[in-house]
mmCIF file of C-alpha atoms and ligand atoms in Angstrom:
data_model
loop_
_atom_site.group_PDB
_atom_site.id
_atom_site.type_symbol
_atom_site.label_atom_id
_atom_site.label_comp_id
_atom_site.label_asym_id
_atom_site.label_seq_id
_atom_site.Cartn_x
_atom_site.Cartn_y
_atom_site.Cartn_z
ATOM 1 C CA MET A 1 -0.372 -46.390 -67.323
ATOM 2 C CA GLU A 2 -2.244 -45.018 -70.281
ATOM 3 C CA ILE A 3 -6.009 -44.821 -70.825
ATOM 4 C CA LEU A 4 -7.154 -44.477 -74.439
ATOM 5 C CA ASP A 5 -10.643 -44.034 -75.872
ATOM 6 C CA GLY A 6 -11.408 -47.565 -77.083
ATOM 7 C CA TYR A 7 -13.870 -46.318 -79.684
ATOM 8 C CA LEU A 8 -11.103 -44.625 -81.716
ATOM 9 C CA PRO A 9 -9.661 -46.814 -84.489
ATOM 10 C CA ALA A 10 -6.155 -45.559 -83.672
ATOM 11 C CA SER A 11 -6.508 -46.854 -80.078
ATOM 12 C CA ILE A 12 -7.594 -50.273 -81.313
ATOM 13 C CA GLN A 13 -4.602 -50.359 -83.645
ATOM 14 C CA ARG A 14 -2.197 -49.415 -80.825
ATOM 15 C CA ALA A 15 -3.677 -52.092 -78.594
ATOM 16 C CA ALA A 16 -3.556 -54.740 -81.322
ATOM 17 C CA ASP A 17 0.083 -53.877 -82.059
ATOM 18 C CA LEU A 18 0.983 -54.280 -78.386
ATOM 19 C CA LEU A 19 -0.800 -57.642 -78.224
ATOM 20 C CA THR A 20 1.012 -58.780 -81.388
ATOM 21 C CA ARG A 21 4.302 -57.921 -79.685
ATOM 22 C CA GLY A 22 3.355 -60.122 -76.722
ATOM 23 C CA GLU A 23 2.371 -57.348 -74.345
ATOM 24 C CA LEU A 24 -0.741 -57.019 -72.187
ATOM 25 C CA VAL A 25 -3.697 -54.714 -72.771
ATOM 26 C CA ALA A 26 -6.703 -54.094 -70.535
ATOM 27 C CA PHE A 27 -9.956 -53.849 -72.476
ATOM 28 C CA PRO A 28 -13.682 -53.440 -71.785
ATOM 29 C CA THR A 29 -16.242 -56.216 -72.089
ATOM 30 C CA GLU A 30 -19.955 -56.123 -71.364
ATOM 31 C CA THR A 31 -19.364 -58.137 -68.161
ATOM 32 C CA VAL A 32 -16.202 -56.693 -66.582
ATOM 33 C CA TYR A 33 -12.847 -55.378 -67.841
ATOM 34 C CA GLY A 34 -10.339 -57.991 -68.985
ATOM 35 C CA LEU A 35 -6.540 -58.133 -68.836
ATOM 36 C CA GLY A 36 -5.692 -59.543 -72.243
ATOM 37 C CA ALA A 37 -2.827 -61.259 -74.028
ATOM 38 C CA ASP A 38 -2.549 -63.047 -77.374
ATOM 39 C CA ALA A 39 -3.956 -66.442 -76.388
ATOM 40 C CA LEU A 40 -1.669 -68.296 -78.800
ATOM 41 C CA ASN A 41 1.512 -66.775 -77.335
ATOM 42 C CA SER A 42 2.515 -68.659 -74.146
ATOM 43 C CA LEU A 43 5.012 -66.075 -73.035
ATOM 44 C CA ALA A 44 2.493 -63.278 -73.345
ATOM 45 C CA VAL A 45 -0.051 -65.310 -71.394
ATOM 46 C CA ALA A 46 2.525 -65.890 -68.655
ATOM 47 C CA GLY A 47 2.615 -62.114 -68.252
ATOM 48 C CA ILE A 48 -1.027 -62.170 -67.143
ATOM 49 C CA PHE A 49 -0.312 -64.569 -64.287
ATOM 50 C CA GLU A 50 2.655 -62.460 -63.279
ATOM 51 C CA LEU A 51 0.827 -59.147 -63.240
ATOM 52 C CA LYS A 52 -2.275 -60.514 -61.495
ATOM 53 C CA LYS A 53 -0.186 -62.583 -59.068
ATOM 54 C CA ARG A 54 -2.552 -65.323 -60.100
ATOM 55 C CA PRO A 55 -1.643 -68.913 -59.215
ATOM 56 C CA HIS A 56 -0.664 -70.813 -62.336
ATOM 57 C CA PHE A 57 -3.232 -73.475 -61.674
ATOM 58 C CA ASP A 58 -6.120 -71.125 -62.373
ATOM 59 C CA PRO A 59 -7.038 -71.427 -66.075
ATOM 60 C CA LEU A 60 -7.913 -68.462 -68.303
ATOM 61 C CA ILE A 61 -10.761 -68.113 -70.761
ATOM 62 C CA ILE A 62 -10.217 -67.086 -74.369
ATOM 63 C CA HIS A 63 -12.266 -64.441 -76.165
ATOM 64 C CA ILE A 64 -13.093 -64.968 -79.825
ATOM 65 C CA GLY A 65 -14.219 -62.567 -82.554
ATOM 66 C CA GLU A 66 -16.731 -64.718 -84.464
ATOM 67 C CA LYS A 67 -18.918 -67.661 -83.484
ATOM 68 C CA GLU A 68 -17.198 -69.770 -86.139
ATOM 69 C CA TRP A 69 -13.860 -69.462 -84.334
ATOM 70 C CA LEU A 70 -15.266 -71.892 -81.780
ATOM 71 C CA ARG A 71 -14.378 -74.775 -84.069
ATOM 72 C CA ARG A 72 -10.858 -73.435 -84.608
ATOM 73 C CA TYR A 73 -9.972 -74.088 -80.979
ATOM 74 C CA ALA A 74 -12.408 -76.705 -79.604
ATOM 75 C CA ARG A 75 -11.735 -80.325 -80.479
ATOM 76 C CA SER A 76 -15.447 -81.048 -80.524
ATOM 77 C CA VAL A 77 -18.621 -79.041 -79.959
ATOM 78 C CA PRO A 78 -21.511 -80.930 -78.315
ATOM 79 C CA PRO A 79 -24.965 -80.040 -79.717
ATOM 80 C CA LYS A 80 -25.977 -78.215 -76.544
ATOM 81 C CA ALA A 81 -22.833 -76.076 -76.685
ATOM 82 C CA ALA A 82 -23.612 -75.163 -80.299
ATOM 83 C CA GLU A 83 -27.169 -74.306 -79.291
ATOM 84 C CA LEU A 84 -26.021 -72.037 -76.447
ATOM 85 C CA ALA A 85 -23.447 -70.300 -78.644
ATOM 86 C CA SER A 86 -25.996 -69.599 -81.347
ATOM 87 C CA ARG A 87 -28.513 -68.259 -78.833
ATOM 88 C CA PHE A 88 -26.364 -66.248 -76.470
ATOM 89 C CA TRP A 89 -23.223 -65.200 -78.371
ATOM 90 C CA PRO A 90 -21.989 -62.586 -78.534
ATOM 91 C CA GLY A 91 -22.733 -62.309 -74.828
ATOM 92 C CA PRO A 92 -21.889 -63.112 -71.196
ATOM 93 C CA LEU A 93 -21.577 -66.893 -71.462
ATOM 94 C CA THR A 94 -18.381 -68.998 -71.312
ATOM 95 C CA LEU A 95 -18.401 -72.531 -72.706
ATOM 96 C CA ILE A 96 -15.907 -75.061 -71.369
ATOM 97 C CA LEU A 97 -14.932 -77.437 -74.170
ATOM 98 C CA GLU A 98 -12.185 -79.891 -75.006
ATOM 99 C CA LYS A 99 -9.315 -77.833 -76.444
ATOM 100 C CA ASN A 100 -7.162 -78.592 -79.477
ATOM 101 C CA ASP A 101 -3.392 -78.226 -79.759
ATOM 102 C CA LEU A 102 -3.466 -74.608 -80.924
ATOM 103 C CA ILE A 103 -4.271 -73.501 -77.373
ATOM 104 C CA PRO A 104 -1.104 -73.460 -75.235
ATOM 105 C CA ASP A 105 -1.231 -75.376 -71.951
ATOM 106 C CA ILE A 106 -0.464 -72.282 -69.914
ATOM 107 C CA VAL A 107 -3.857 -70.871 -70.922
ATOM 108 C CA THR A 108 -5.709 -73.834 -69.438
ATOM 109 C CA SER A 109 -3.210 -74.554 -66.650
ATOM 110 C CA GLY A 110 -2.683 -77.960 -68.178
ATOM 111 C CA LEU A 111 -6.373 -78.885 -68.316
ATOM 112 C CA PRO A 112 -7.604 -80.637 -71.465
ATOM 113 C CA THR A 113 -10.485 -78.142 -71.629
ATOM 114 C CA VAL A 114 -10.620 -74.437 -72.452
ATOM 115 C CA GLY A 115 -13.187 -71.772 -71.585
ATOM 116 C CA ILE A 116 -14.344 -69.882 -74.709
ATOM 117 C CA ARG A 117 -16.492 -66.773 -74.944
ATOM 118 C CA MET A 118 -17.474 -64.329 -77.672
ATOM 119 C CA PRO A 119 -17.963 -60.996 -75.896
ATOM 120 C CA ALA A 120 -20.605 -58.500 -77.010
ATOM 121 C CA HIS A 121 -18.761 -55.238 -76.286
ATOM 122 C CA PRO A 122 -17.969 -53.480 -79.584
ATOM 123 C CA VAL A 123 -14.494 -52.416 -78.431
ATOM 124 C CA ALA A 124 -13.609 -55.984 -77.393
ATOM 125 C CA LEU A 125 -14.857 -57.393 -80.698
ATOM 126 C CA GLU A 126 -12.973 -54.776 -82.732
ATOM 127 C CA LEU A 127 -9.780 -55.547 -80.863
ATOM 128 C CA ILE A 128 -10.044 -59.320 -81.254
ATOM 129 C CA ARG A 129 -10.894 -59.051 -84.943
ATOM 130 C CA ARG A 130 -8.055 -56.619 -85.585
ATOM 131 C CA LEU A 131 -5.629 -58.995 -83.864
ATOM 132 C CA ASP A 132 -7.268 -61.893 -85.733
ATOM 133 C CA ARG A 133 -6.392 -64.222 -82.869
ATOM 134 C CA PRO A 134 -8.192 -65.081 -79.635
ATOM 135 C CA ILE A 135 -7.406 -62.997 -76.551
ATOM 136 C CA ALA A 136 -6.839 -64.823 -73.272
ATOM 137 C CA ALA A 137 -8.150 -62.645 -70.484
ATOM 138 C CA PRO A 138 -9.130 -62.931 -66.864
ATOM 139 C CA SER A 139 -10.864 -60.053 -65.142
ATOM 140 C CA ALA A 140 -8.392 -57.162 -64.866
ATOM 141 C CA ASN A 141 -7.921 -57.257 -61.081
ATOM 142 C CA PRO A 142 -5.176 -58.578 -58.818
ATOM 143 C CA PHE A 143 -5.896 -62.210 -57.918
ATOM 144 C CA GLY A 144 -8.741 -62.635 -55.449
ATOM 145 C CA TYR A 145 -9.897 -59.020 -55.622
ATOM 146 C CA MET A 146 -13.133 -57.782 -57.169
ATOM 147 C CA SER A 147 -13.528 -57.347 -60.912
ATOM 148 C CA PRO A 148 -13.228 -53.853 -62.420
ATOM 149 C CA THR A 149 -16.217 -52.462 -64.310
ATOM 150 C CA ARG A 150 -14.667 -49.228 -65.561
ATOM 151 C CA ALA A 151 -11.287 -48.104 -66.901
ATOM 152 C CA ALA A 152 -10.510 -46.062 -63.779
ATOM 153 C CA HIS A 153 -10.830 -49.191 -61.589
ATOM 154 C CA VAL A 154 -8.191 -50.946 -63.667
ATOM 155 C CA ALA A 155 -5.930 -47.906 -63.514
ATOM 156 C CA ALA A 156 -6.218 -47.808 -59.711
ATOM 157 C CA MET A 157 -5.608 -51.543 -59.314
ATOM 158 C CA PHE A 158 -2.448 -51.532 -61.430
ATOM 159 C CA LYS A 159 -1.304 -48.002 -60.774
ATOM 160 C CA ASP A 160 2.411 -48.861 -60.628
ATOM 161 C CA THR A 161 2.422 -50.811 -63.886
ATOM 162 C CA PRO A 162 2.856 -49.490 -67.398
ATOM 163 C CA LEU A 163 -0.303 -50.789 -68.992
ATOM 164 C CA LEU A 164 -2.505 -49.691 -71.870
ATOM 165 C CA ILE A 165 -6.179 -49.557 -70.888
ATOM 166 C CA LEU A 166 -8.841 -49.197 -73.558
ATOM 167 C CA ASP A 167 -11.743 -47.221 -72.148
ATOM 168 C CA GLY A 168 -15.126 -48.498 -73.308
ATOM 169 C CA GLY A 169 -17.283 -46.940 -70.603
ATOM 170 C CA ASP A 170 -18.951 -48.772 -67.736
ATOM 171 C CA SER A 171 -19.495 -52.504 -68.249
ATOM 172 C CA ALA A 172 -23.203 -52.986 -68.970
ATOM 173 C CA PHE A 173 -23.637 -56.150 -66.877
ATOM 174 C CA GLY A 174 -21.048 -55.435 -64.203
ATOM 175 C CA ILE A 175 -20.754 -59.083 -63.273
ATOM 176 C CA GLU A 176 -18.696 -61.874 -64.875
ATOM 177 C CA SER A 177 -19.941 -64.307 -67.498
ATOM 178 C CA SER A 178 -21.797 -67.464 -66.565
ATOM 179 C CA ILE A 179 -19.666 -70.578 -67.099
ATOM 180 C CA VAL A 180 -20.991 -73.953 -68.278
ATOM 181 C CA SER A 181 -19.446 -77.297 -69.231
ATOM 182 C CA PHE A 182 -20.924 -80.327 -70.968
ATOM 183 C CA PRO A 183 -20.274 -83.576 -69.072
ATOM 184 C CA SER A 184 -21.774 -86.474 -71.068
ATOM 185 C CA ASP A 185 -23.823 -84.008 -73.084
ATOM 186 C CA SER A 186 -25.634 -82.526 -70.133
ATOM 187 C CA VAL A 187 -25.021 -78.900 -69.104
ATOM 188 C CA ARG A 188 -23.302 -78.078 -65.835
ATOM 189 C CA LEU A 189 -23.302 -74.549 -64.421
ATOM 190 C CA HIS A 190 -19.870 -73.776 -62.906
ATOM 191 C CA ARG A 191 -20.308 -70.114 -62.128
ATOM 192 C CA HIS A 192 -23.525 -68.144 -61.792
ATOM 193 C CA GLY A 193 -22.945 -65.017 -63.838
ATOM 194 C CA ALA A 194 -24.486 -62.362 -66.034
ATOM 195 C CA LEU A 195 -26.582 -64.827 -68.036
ATOM 196 C CA THR A 196 -29.151 -66.202 -65.616
ATOM 197 C CA ALA A 197 -29.670 -69.876 -64.810
ATOM 198 C CA GLU A 198 -33.281 -69.338 -65.850
ATOM 199 C CA ASP A 199 -32.231 -68.213 -69.360
ATOM 200 C CA LEU A 200 -29.908 -71.196 -69.688
ATOM 201 C CA THR A 201 -32.610 -73.617 -68.562
ATOM 202 C CA CYS A 202 -35.048 -72.156 -71.083
ATOM 203 C CA ALA A 203 -32.555 -72.884 -73.841
ATOM 204 C CA VAL A 204 -31.252 -76.357 -72.938
ATOM 205 C CA GLY A 205 -33.393 -77.741 -70.124
ATOM 206 C CA PRO A 206 -32.399 -78.495 -66.520
ATOM 207 C CA LEU A 207 -28.822 -77.742 -65.462
ATOM 208 C CA MET A 208 -26.489 -79.749 -63.288
ATOM 209 C CA GLU A 209 -25.111 -77.525 -60.566
ATOM 210 C CA LYS A 210 -21.412 -77.725 -59.811
ATOM 211 C CA LYS A 211 -20.388 -80.325 -57.259
ATOM 212 C CA ASN A 212 -20.953 -79.162 -53.731
ATOM 213 C CA ASP A 213 -18.664 -81.648 -52.023
ATOM 214 C CA GLY A 214 -15.917 -79.117 -51.317
ATOM 215 C CA SER A 215 -13.843 -80.393 -54.222
ATOM 216 C CA CYS A 216 -12.494 -77.689 -56.448
ATOM 217 C CA GLU A 217 -12.384 -78.251 -60.180
ATOM 218 C CA SER A 218 -11.073 -74.826 -60.975
ATOM 219 C CA PRO A 219 -9.589 -72.417 -58.507
ATOM 220 C CA GLY A 220 -12.064 -69.759 -59.600
ATOM 221 C CA GLU A 221 -14.295 -71.886 -57.428
ATOM 222 C CA LEU A 222 -12.115 -71.235 -54.402
ATOM 223 C CA PRO A 223 -14.505 -70.436 -51.582
ATOM 224 C CA TYR A 224 -13.086 -66.958 -51.016
ATOM 225 C CA HIS A 225 -12.841 -65.395 -54.460
ATOM 226 C CA TYR A 226 -14.011 -61.903 -55.535
ATOM 227 C CA ALA A 227 -13.297 -60.354 -52.173
ATOM 228 C CA PRO A 228 -12.761 -56.798 -50.962
ATOM 229 C CA HIS A 229 -9.839 -56.134 -48.607
ATOM 230 C CA LYS A 230 -12.162 -55.265 -45.705
ATOM 231 C CA PRO A 231 -14.117 -58.014 -43.966
ATOM 232 C CA LEU A 232 -17.619 -58.327 -45.339
ATOM 233 C CA VAL A 233 -20.671 -59.453 -43.402
ATOM 234 C CA ILE A 234 -24.024 -60.318 -44.979
ATOM 235 C CA VAL A 235 -27.058 -59.026 -43.070
ATOM 236 C CA GLU A 236 -30.825 -59.403 -43.488
ATOM 237 C CA SER A 237 -31.370 -55.675 -43.642
ATOM 238 C CA ILE A 238 -29.305 -52.512 -43.323
ATOM 239 C CA GLY A 239 -32.351 -50.538 -42.230
ATOM 240 C CA GLU A 240 -30.786 -49.956 -38.821
ATOM 241 C CA ALA A 241 -27.318 -49.065 -40.181
ATOM 242 C CA LYS A 242 -25.662 -47.080 -37.428
ATOM 243 C CA ASN A 243 -21.914 -47.587 -37.168
ATOM 244 C CA PRO A 244 -19.841 -44.765 -38.688
ATOM 245 C CA ARG A 245 -16.802 -47.119 -38.750
ATOM 246 C CA SER A 246 -18.668 -49.422 -41.126
ATOM 247 C CA SER A 247 -19.727 -49.110 -44.714
ATOM 248 C CA TYR A 248 -22.980 -50.472 -46.057
ATOM 249 C CA LEU A 249 -24.031 -52.011 -49.340
ATOM 250 C CA SER A 250 -27.790 -51.843 -49.494
ATOM 251 C CA PHE A 251 -29.850 -53.647 -52.134
ATOM 252 C CA LYS A 252 -32.747 -51.202 -52.283
ATOM 253 C CA GLU A 253 -33.368 -49.965 -48.796
ATOM 254 C CA LEU A 254 -32.232 -46.430 -48.011
ATOM 255 C CA SER A 255 -30.605 -45.805 -44.643
ATOM 256 C CA ARG A 256 -32.662 -43.833 -42.179
ATOM 257 C CA ASN A 257 -29.587 -42.676 -40.286
ATOM 258 C CA PRO A 258 -28.038 -39.454 -41.682
ATOM 259 C CA GLU A 259 -24.814 -40.125 -39.687
ATOM 260 C CA VAL A 260 -23.999 -43.159 -41.770
ATOM 261 C CA ARG A 261 -22.135 -41.737 -44.747
ATOM 262 C CA HIS A 262 -20.569 -44.772 -46.334
ATOM 263 C CA ILE A 263 -23.580 -46.346 -47.876
ATOM 264 C CA ARG A 264 -24.422 -47.284 -51.471
ATOM 265 C CA THR A 265 -27.798 -48.482 -52.675
ATOM 266 C CA LEU A 266 -27.527 -50.930 -55.577
ATOM 267 C CA SER A 267 -30.994 -50.205 -56.964
ATOM 268 C CA PRO A 268 -33.532 -48.066 -55.079
ATOM 269 C CA LYS A 269 -36.286 -49.568 -57.221
ATOM 270 C CA GLY A 270 -35.049 -53.112 -56.590
ATOM 271 C CA ASP A 271 -34.048 -53.882 -60.186
ATOM 272 C CA LEU A 272 -31.541 -56.768 -60.296
ATOM 273 C CA ARG A 273 -29.991 -55.702 -63.571
ATOM 274 C CA GLU A 274 -29.315 -52.188 -62.331
ATOM 275 C CA ALA A 275 -27.972 -53.675 -59.089
ATOM 276 C CA ALA A 276 -25.548 -55.974 -60.949
ATOM 277 C CA ALA A 277 -24.245 -53.094 -63.050
ATOM 278 C CA ASN A 278 -23.425 -51.166 -59.846
ATOM 279 C CA PHE A 279 -22.299 -54.162 -57.786
ATOM 280 C CA PHE A 280 -18.493 -54.236 -58.089
ATOM 281 C CA SER A 281 -18.023 -50.512 -58.514
ATOM 282 C CA PHE A 282 -19.962 -49.793 -55.294
ATOM 283 C CA LEU A 283 -18.098 -52.525 -53.400
ATOM 284 C CA ILE A 284 -14.785 -51.103 -54.595
ATOM 285 C CA GLU A 285 -15.824 -47.631 -53.386
ATOM 286 C CA LEU A 286 -16.964 -48.940 -49.988
ATOM 287 C CA ASP A 287 -13.768 -50.953 -49.628
ATOM 288 C CA ARG A 288 -11.734 -47.746 -50.081
ATOM 289 C CA GLU A 289 -13.466 -45.905 -47.221
ATOM 290 C CA ASP A 290 -11.732 -45.660 -43.869
ATOM 291 C CA VAL A 291 -13.930 -48.266 -42.185
ATOM 292 C CA ASP A 292 -13.413 -51.570 -40.383
ATOM 293 C CA VAL A 293 -16.088 -53.685 -41.977
ATOM 294 C CA ILE A 294 -18.547 -53.733 -44.876
ATOM 295 C CA TYR A 295 -22.140 -54.813 -44.250
ATOM 296 C CA ALA A 296 -24.003 -56.105 -47.288
ATOM 297 C CA GLU A 297 -27.753 -56.484 -47.344
ATOM 298 C CA LYS A 298 -29.133 -59.762 -48.714
ATOM 299 C CA ILE A 299 -30.201 -59.673 -52.363
ATOM 300 C CA PRO A 300 -33.192 -61.724 -53.603
ATOM 301 C CA GLU A 301 -31.744 -64.991 -54.929
ATOM 302 C CA SER A 302 -33.314 -65.211 -58.348
ATOM 303 C CA GLY A 303 -31.782 -64.391 -61.721
ATOM 304 C CA LEU A 304 -28.796 -62.037 -61.390
ATOM 305 C CA GLY A 305 -29.408 -61.977 -57.641
ATOM 306 C CA ARG A 306 -27.994 -65.536 -57.451
ATOM 307 C CA ALA A 307 -24.754 -64.383 -59.067
ATOM 308 C CA MET A 308 -24.409 -61.410 -56.716
ATOM 309 C CA MET A 309 -25.185 -63.451 -53.588
ATOM 310 C CA GLU A 310 -22.631 -66.076 -54.662
ATOM 311 C CA ARG A 311 -19.990 -63.344 -54.788
ATOM 312 C CA LEU A 312 -21.071 -61.869 -51.444
ATOM 313 C CA HIS A 313 -20.909 -65.318 -49.825
ATOM 314 C CA LYS A 314 -17.404 -65.821 -51.162
ATOM 315 C CA ALA A 315 -16.310 -62.388 -49.961
ATOM 316 C CA SER A 316 -17.725 -63.050 -46.489
ATOM 317 C CA ARG A 317 -16.028 -66.463 -46.303
ATOM 318 C CA LYS A 318 -12.634 -64.915 -46.979
ATOM 319 C CA TYR A 319 -12.988 -63.155 -43.645
ATOM 320 C CA LEU A 320 -13.939 -66.390 -41.893
ATOM 321 C CA TYR A 321 -10.897 -68.079 -43.386
ATOM 322 C CA ILE A 322 -8.606 -65.387 -42.042
ATOM 323 C CA THR A 323 -10.056 -65.263 -38.585
ATOM 324 C CA ARG A 324 -10.634 -68.948 -38.052
HETATM 325 O O1 TXA B 1 -16.958 -62.211 -67.816
HETATM 326 C C1 TXA B 1 -15.913 -62.858 -67.761
HETATM 327 O O2 TXA B 1 -15.882 -64.096 -67.809
HETATM 328 C C2 TXA B 1 -14.606 -62.059 -67.630
HETATM 329 C C3 TXA B 1 -14.410 -61.218 -68.878
HETATM 330 C C4 TXA B 1 -13.082 -60.508 -68.888
HETATM 331 O O3 TXA B 1 -14.562 -62.035 -70.001
HETATM 332 N N1 TXA B 1 -13.514 -62.930 -67.404
HETATM 333 C C5 TXA B 1 -13.349 -63.584 -66.224
HETATM 334 O O4 TXA B 1 -12.205 -64.364 -66.200
HETATM 335 O O5 TXA B 1 -14.111 -63.485 -65.295
HETATM 336 P P1 TXA B 1 -11.625 -64.939 -64.840
HETATM 337 O O6 TXA B 1 -10.331 -65.565 -65.209
HETATM 338 O O7 TXA B 1 -11.565 -63.890 -63.812
HETATM 339 O O8 TXA B 1 -12.630 -66.074 -64.486
HETATM 340 C C6 TXA B 1 -12.736 -67.213 -65.319
HETATM 341 C C7 TXA B 1 -13.059 -68.410 -64.510
HETATM 342 C C8 TXA B 1 -11.994 -68.768 -63.512
HETATM 343 O O9 TXA B 1 -12.633 -68.955 -62.273
HETATM 344 C C9 TXA B 1 -11.403 -70.063 -64.015
HETATM 345 O O10 TXA B 1 -11.007 -70.885 -62.949
HETATM 346 C C10 TXA B 1 -12.561 -70.638 -64.800
HETATM 347 O O11 TXA B 1 -13.164 -69.530 -65.392
HETATM 348 N N2 TXA B 1 -12.096 -71.494 -65.902
HETATM 349 C C11 TXA B 1 -11.371 -71.116 -66.971
HETATM 350 N N3 TXA B 1 -11.088 -72.167 -67.759
HETATM 351 C C12 TXA B 1 -11.638 -73.244 -67.181
HETATM 352 C C13 TXA B 1 -11.683 -74.639 -67.494
HETATM 353 N N4 TXA B 1 -11.091 -75.127 -68.584
HETATM 354 N N5 TXA B 1 -12.347 -75.458 -66.652
HETATM 355 C C14 TXA B 1 -12.959 -74.961 -65.532
HETATM 356 N N6 TXA B 1 -12.937 -73.659 -65.181
HETATM 357 C C15 TXA B 1 -12.291 -72.796 -65.982
HETATM 358 MG MG1 MG B 2 -11.699 -62.957 -62.043
#
């Protein structure tokens, strides 16, 4: 385990050399930290699945260094995809497009489509451009666990593994990218993420939401993803927080009970962007406390609040799945 300052050119060079040799590197993005491999090297990509204990049927997204690279790896680019890329890249948006033969099947778990994103974090961009190849990267957490938003989270999650981590500070958004696909030239939202549905709608008109018939197009849509180890329960309000064996994730309300120590307030002034930036790191902290259950206060379901509530719902369903 080695953490290097990602803003130093020598660190970027070290990381790029490791990637060239087929090894893994954890790196910062503006959404969450990624666990990267050279996307064109199948064996290297296999290492990601191994380290994350991620089922092989869960496809990875690739990170590119310039908008133009889109056409290097996508067989075709529908007009609405081109429009979204020009508006929101670099940034927290993943486009699902038909892949060409340069992208190995292990990246997409055999799907004919690949998720592509140009991240905005300067360290990520430097690294990809130095490598001059796309980097396949899921969030740098063990499968099913929450995404890391700082280098120390990654270090704690993979503490027994030799792994180079580039430190680029706290992820500005703190929540994963939004994912869209383009069935018959419409736009379907697969995952609510750091770019809001409202922003997407402004750019390309009404969105199709993902199917809600229980079918599962990609396992990232498993109903119990992004979960802490402790059971999580969503509550209307944590105003009456009282159990010292519980921890509490409050949206903006402050607890009135001084005996409740394990409490984090996402944004005292109720700002969704600030809340998203704190979201995973606070949940990770609360999950580490010696408590039996985490209570999470409801977050207003507009903009980034949708993305956070989606993750809370998934985390709370994991518990139901276990106990059912
Ligand atoms: O913000 C992010 O997207 C971060 C940073 C590191 O870029 N990455 C990330 O990757 O969240 P990951 O693997 O944790 O989540 C990507 C999701 C998965 O749920 C996967 O199932 C879905 O994207 N996905 C990838 N390729 C797909 C495809 N071809 N079709 C449908 N879903 C896909
Ligand atoms: Mg993930």
